[in-house]
Tab-separated table of C-alpha atoms in Angstrom:
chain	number	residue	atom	x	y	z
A	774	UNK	CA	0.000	0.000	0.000
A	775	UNK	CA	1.089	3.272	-0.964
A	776	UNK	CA	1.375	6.785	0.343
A	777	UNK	CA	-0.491	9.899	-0.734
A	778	UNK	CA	3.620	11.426	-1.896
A	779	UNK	CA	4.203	8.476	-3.518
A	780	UNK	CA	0.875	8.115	-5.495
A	781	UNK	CA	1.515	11.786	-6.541
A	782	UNK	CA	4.946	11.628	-8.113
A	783	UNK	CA	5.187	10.157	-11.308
A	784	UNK	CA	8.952	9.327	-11.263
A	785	UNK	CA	7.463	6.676	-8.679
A	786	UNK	CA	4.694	4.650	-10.796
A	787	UNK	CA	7.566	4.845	-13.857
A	788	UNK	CA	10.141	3.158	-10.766
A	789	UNK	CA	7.683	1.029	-10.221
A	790	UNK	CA	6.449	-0.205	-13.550
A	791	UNK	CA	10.203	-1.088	-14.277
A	792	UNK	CA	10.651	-3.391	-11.369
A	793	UNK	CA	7.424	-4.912	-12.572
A	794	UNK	CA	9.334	-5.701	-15.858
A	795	UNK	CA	10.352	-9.104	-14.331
A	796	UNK	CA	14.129	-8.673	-13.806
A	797	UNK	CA	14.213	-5.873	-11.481
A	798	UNK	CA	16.671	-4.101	-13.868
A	799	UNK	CA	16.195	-0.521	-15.289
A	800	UNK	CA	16.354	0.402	-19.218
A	801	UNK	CA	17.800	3.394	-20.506
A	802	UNK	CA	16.054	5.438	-22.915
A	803	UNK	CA	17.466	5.366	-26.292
A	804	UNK	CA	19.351	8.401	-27.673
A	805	UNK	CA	16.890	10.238	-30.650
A	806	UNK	CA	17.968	8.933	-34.080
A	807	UNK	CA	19.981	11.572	-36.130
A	808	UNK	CA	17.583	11.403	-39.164
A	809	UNK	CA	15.031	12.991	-37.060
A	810	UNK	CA	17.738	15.861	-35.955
A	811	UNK	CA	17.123	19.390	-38.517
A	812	UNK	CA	19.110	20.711	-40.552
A	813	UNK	CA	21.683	23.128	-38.704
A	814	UNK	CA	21.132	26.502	-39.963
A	815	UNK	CA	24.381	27.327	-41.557
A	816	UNK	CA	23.511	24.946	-44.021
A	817	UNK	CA	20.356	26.180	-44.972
A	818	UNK	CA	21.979	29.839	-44.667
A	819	UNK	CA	24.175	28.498	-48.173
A	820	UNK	CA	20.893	27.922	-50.008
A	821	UNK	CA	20.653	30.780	-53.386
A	822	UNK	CA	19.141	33.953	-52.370
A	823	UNK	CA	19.543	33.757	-48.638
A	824	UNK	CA	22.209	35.802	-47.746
A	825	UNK	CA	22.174	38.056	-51.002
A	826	UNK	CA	24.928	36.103	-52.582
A	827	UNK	CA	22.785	33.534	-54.667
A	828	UNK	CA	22.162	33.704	-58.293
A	829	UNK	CA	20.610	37.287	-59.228
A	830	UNK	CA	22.258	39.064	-55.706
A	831	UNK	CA	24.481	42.204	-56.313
A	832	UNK	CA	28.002	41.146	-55.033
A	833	UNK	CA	31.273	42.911	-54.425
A	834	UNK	CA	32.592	42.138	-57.552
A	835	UNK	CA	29.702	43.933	-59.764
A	836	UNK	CA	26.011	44.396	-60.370
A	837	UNK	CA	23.541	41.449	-60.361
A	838	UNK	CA	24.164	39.178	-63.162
A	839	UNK	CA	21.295	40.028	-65.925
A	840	UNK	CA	19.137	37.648	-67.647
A	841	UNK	CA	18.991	36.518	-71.443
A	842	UNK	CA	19.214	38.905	-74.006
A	843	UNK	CA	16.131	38.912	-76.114
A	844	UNK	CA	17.597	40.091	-79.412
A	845	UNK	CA	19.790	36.764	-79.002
A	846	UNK	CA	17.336	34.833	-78.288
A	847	UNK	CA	15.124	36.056	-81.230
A	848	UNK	CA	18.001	35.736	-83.831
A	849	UNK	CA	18.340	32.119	-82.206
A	850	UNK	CA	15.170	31.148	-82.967
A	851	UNK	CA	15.217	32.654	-86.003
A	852	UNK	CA	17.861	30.617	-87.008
A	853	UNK	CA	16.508	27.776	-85.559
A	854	UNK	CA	13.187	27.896	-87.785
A	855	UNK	CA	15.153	28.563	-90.734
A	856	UNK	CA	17.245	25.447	-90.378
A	857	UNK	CA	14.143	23.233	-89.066
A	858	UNK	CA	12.736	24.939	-92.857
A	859	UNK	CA	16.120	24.133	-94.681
A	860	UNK	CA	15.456	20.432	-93.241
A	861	UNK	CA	12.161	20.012	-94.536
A	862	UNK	CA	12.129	21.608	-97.554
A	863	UNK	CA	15.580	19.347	-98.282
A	864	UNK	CA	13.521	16.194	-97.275
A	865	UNK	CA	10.501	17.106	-99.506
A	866	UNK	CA	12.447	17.563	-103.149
A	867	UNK	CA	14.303	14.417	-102.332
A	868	UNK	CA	10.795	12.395	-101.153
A	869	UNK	CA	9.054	14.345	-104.626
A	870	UNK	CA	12.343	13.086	-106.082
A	871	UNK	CA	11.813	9.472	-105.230
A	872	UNK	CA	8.612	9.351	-106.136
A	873	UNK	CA	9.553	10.577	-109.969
A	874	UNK	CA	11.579	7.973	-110.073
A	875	UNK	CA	9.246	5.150	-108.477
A	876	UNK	CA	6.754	6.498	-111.684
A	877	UNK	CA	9.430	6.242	-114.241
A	878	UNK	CA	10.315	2.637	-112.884
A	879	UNK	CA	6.711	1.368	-112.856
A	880	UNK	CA	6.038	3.378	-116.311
A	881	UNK	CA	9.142	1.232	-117.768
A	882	UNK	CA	8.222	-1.717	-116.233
A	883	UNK	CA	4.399	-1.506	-117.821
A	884	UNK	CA	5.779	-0.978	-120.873
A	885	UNK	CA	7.825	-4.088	-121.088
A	886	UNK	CA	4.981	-5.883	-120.136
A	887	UNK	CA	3.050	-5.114	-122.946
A	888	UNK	CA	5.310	-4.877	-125.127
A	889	UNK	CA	6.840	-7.987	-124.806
A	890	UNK	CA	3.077	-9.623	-124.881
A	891	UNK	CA	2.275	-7.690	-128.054
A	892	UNK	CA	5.136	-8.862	-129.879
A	893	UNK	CA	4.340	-12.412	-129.212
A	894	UNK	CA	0.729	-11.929	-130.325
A	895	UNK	CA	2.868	-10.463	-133.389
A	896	UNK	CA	4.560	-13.268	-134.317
A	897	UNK	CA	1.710	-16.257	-133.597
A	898	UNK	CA	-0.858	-17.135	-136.130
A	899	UNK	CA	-2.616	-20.036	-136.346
A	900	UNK	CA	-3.760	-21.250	-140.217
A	901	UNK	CA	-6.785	-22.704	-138.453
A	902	UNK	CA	-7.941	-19.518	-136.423
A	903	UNK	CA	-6.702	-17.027	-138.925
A	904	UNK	CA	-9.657	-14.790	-137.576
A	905	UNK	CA	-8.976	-15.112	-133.913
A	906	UNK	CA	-5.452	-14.593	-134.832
A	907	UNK	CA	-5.691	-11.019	-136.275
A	908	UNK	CA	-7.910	-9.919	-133.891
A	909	UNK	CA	-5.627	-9.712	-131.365
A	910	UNK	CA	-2.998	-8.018	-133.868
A	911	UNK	CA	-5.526	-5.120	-133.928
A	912	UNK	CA	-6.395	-5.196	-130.668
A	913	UNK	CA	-2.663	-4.991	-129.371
A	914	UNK	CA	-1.724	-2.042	-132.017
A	915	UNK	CA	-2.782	1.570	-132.672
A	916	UNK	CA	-2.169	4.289	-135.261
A	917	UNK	CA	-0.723	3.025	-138.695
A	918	UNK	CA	0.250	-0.584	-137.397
A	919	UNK	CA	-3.587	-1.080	-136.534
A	920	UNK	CA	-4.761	0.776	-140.073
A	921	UNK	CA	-2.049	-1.851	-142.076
A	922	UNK	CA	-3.450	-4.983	-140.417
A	923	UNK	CA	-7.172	-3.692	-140.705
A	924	UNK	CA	-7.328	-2.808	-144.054
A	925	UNK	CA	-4.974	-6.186	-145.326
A	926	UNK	CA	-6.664	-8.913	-143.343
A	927	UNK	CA	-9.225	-9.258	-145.678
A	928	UNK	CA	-6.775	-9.970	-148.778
A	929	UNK	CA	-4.373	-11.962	-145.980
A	930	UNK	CA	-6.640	-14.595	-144.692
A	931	UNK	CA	-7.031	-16.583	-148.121
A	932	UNK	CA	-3.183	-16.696	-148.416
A	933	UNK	CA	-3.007	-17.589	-144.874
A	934	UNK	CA	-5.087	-20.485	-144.869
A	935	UNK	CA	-3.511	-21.529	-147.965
A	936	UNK	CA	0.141	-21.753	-146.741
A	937	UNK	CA	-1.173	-24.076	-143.955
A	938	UNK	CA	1.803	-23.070	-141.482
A	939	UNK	CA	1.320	-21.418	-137.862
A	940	UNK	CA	3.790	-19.518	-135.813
A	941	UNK	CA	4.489	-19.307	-132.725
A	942	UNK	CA	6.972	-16.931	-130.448
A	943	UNK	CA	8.725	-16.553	-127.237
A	944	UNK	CA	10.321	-13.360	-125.761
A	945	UNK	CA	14.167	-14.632	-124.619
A	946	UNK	CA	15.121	-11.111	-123.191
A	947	UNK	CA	13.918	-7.591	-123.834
A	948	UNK	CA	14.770	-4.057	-122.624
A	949	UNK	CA	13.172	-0.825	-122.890
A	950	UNK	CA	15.588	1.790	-124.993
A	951	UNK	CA	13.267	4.349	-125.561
A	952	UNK	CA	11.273	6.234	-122.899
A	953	UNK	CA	9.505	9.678	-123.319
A	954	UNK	CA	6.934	9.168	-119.842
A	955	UNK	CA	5.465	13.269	-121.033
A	956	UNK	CA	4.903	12.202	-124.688
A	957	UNK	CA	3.630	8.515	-123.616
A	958	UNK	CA	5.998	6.925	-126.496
A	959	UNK	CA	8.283	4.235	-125.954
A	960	UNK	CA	10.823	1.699	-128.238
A	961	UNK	CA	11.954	-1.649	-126.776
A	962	UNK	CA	14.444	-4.011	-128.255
A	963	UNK	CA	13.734	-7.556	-127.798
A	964	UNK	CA	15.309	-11.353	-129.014
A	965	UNK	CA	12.970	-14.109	-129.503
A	966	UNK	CA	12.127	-17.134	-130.463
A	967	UNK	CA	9.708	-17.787	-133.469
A	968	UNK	CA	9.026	-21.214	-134.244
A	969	UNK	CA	7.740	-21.851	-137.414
A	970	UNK	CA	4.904	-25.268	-137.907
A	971	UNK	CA	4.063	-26.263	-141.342
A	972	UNK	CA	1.175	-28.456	-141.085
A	973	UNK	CA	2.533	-32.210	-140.724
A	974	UNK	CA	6.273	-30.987	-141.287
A	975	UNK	CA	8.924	-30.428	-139.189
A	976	UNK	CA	9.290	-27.479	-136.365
A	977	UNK	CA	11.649	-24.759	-137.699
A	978	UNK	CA	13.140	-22.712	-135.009
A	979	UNK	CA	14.500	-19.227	-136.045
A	980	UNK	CA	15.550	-16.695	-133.584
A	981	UNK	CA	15.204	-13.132	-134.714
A	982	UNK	CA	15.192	-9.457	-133.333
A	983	UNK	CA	12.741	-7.540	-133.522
A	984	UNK	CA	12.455	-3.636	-132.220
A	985	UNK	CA	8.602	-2.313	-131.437
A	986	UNK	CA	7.165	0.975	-131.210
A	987	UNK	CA	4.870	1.523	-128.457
A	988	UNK	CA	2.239	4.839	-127.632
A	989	UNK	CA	0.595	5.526	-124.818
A	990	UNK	CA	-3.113	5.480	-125.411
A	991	UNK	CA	-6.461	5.888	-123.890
A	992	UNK	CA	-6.678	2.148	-123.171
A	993	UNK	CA	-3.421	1.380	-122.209
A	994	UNK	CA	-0.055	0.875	-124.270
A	995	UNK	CA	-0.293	-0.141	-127.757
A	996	UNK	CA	2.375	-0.765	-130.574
A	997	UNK	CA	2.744	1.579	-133.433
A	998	UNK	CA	5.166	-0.500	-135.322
A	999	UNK	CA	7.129	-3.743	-135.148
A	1000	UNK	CA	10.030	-4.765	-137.483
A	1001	UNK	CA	12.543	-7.051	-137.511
A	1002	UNK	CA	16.107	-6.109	-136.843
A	1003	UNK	CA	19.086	-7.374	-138.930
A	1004	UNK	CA	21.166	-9.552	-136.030
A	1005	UNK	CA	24.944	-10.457	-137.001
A	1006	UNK	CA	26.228	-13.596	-134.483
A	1007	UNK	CA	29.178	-12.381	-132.747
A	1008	UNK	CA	32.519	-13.924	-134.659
């Protein structure tokens, strides 16, 4: 049982709650941790602008240090833009550039195409289809190639049928050597194979070269002329 002092002082109930601990021994409180300690002033007396000596303070040495200079700055930018306009126009001619030649490219490579196919309708006839034959000679030519086979195939077909041979041909290699894309005209060189078939004879194979003429028209390219080419073996 306690006294009225000793309920009254609170060193005693702390004394007491100790000893209560189990081992009658008495623990020290720990010292405060340092991370919890402020910053000392002196440091925070270094931060800019404290003591007059951070950035945009007059010091001993001469006026406050003054900011950007605007005419600077503008001829920077200026600059800036007209390289960033240097860049782009620089990218756009050589994109427009690409794309002039991507057009040429596809341009030559149509006109191969046909041409080559026209030239083989060109040189195959069958004696049995003499009709179906030149047909497709007028419908792969234009302008006075179409005008010679229209107006002859009448006075052809008897002598056709008559000679009881058919021909056949087959491109070996071609190339384009002539290309006006503005005018839509074009000449391509090409060596083939034309097989000659007389009707229960023998299979004569002659190779030739032949050079074609080719306009652009409304319906696509079309060959203006086709002729044979003298070819001389290399020796």
């Amino acid at each position: 049982m306690t006294s009225k002092d000793e309920r009254d002082d609170p060193g005693a109930e702390i004394a007491d709650a100790e000893v209560a601990d189990g081992d009658g021994t008495r623990e020290e409180p720990s010292a405060p941790s340092t991370d919890l300690v402020p910053e000392a002033d002196d440091e925070r007396a270094d931060a800019p602008g404290s003591d007059g000596t951070g950035a945009g303070a007059s010091t001993a040495d001469g006026p406050a240090r003054r900011g950007p200079d605007p005419i600077l700055l503008g001829a920077g930018a200026l600059a800036a833009v007209a390289l960033v306009f240097a860049a782009w126009f620089g990218i756009s001619w050589a994109v427009a550039a690409g794309d002039d030649d991507l057009a040429l490219d596809r341009t030559r490579d149509e006109v191969s195409r046909v041409a080559d196919a026209a030239m083989v309708t060109f040189n195959t006839l069958d004696y049995r289809k003499v009709d179906e034959g030149l047909d497709r000679w007028e419908a792969a030519s234009t302008g006075d190639l179409y005008n010679d086979v229209h107006s002859k195939r009448a006075a052809s077909k008897p002598t056709i049928e008559s000679a009881k041979t058919s021909t056949s041909a087959k491109v070996l290699k071609s190339a384009v050597t002539q290309l006006n894309d503005r005018d839509g005209t074009a000449q391509v060189m090409a060596a083939m194979l034309v097989e000659v078939i007389p009707d229960g004879g023998q299979t004569t194979p002659t190779y030739q070269r032949v050079q074609a003429s080719l306009l652009r028209t409304d319906t696509g390219w079309k060959l203006t002329g086709i002729d044979t080419v003298p070819f001389t073996p290399a020796s």
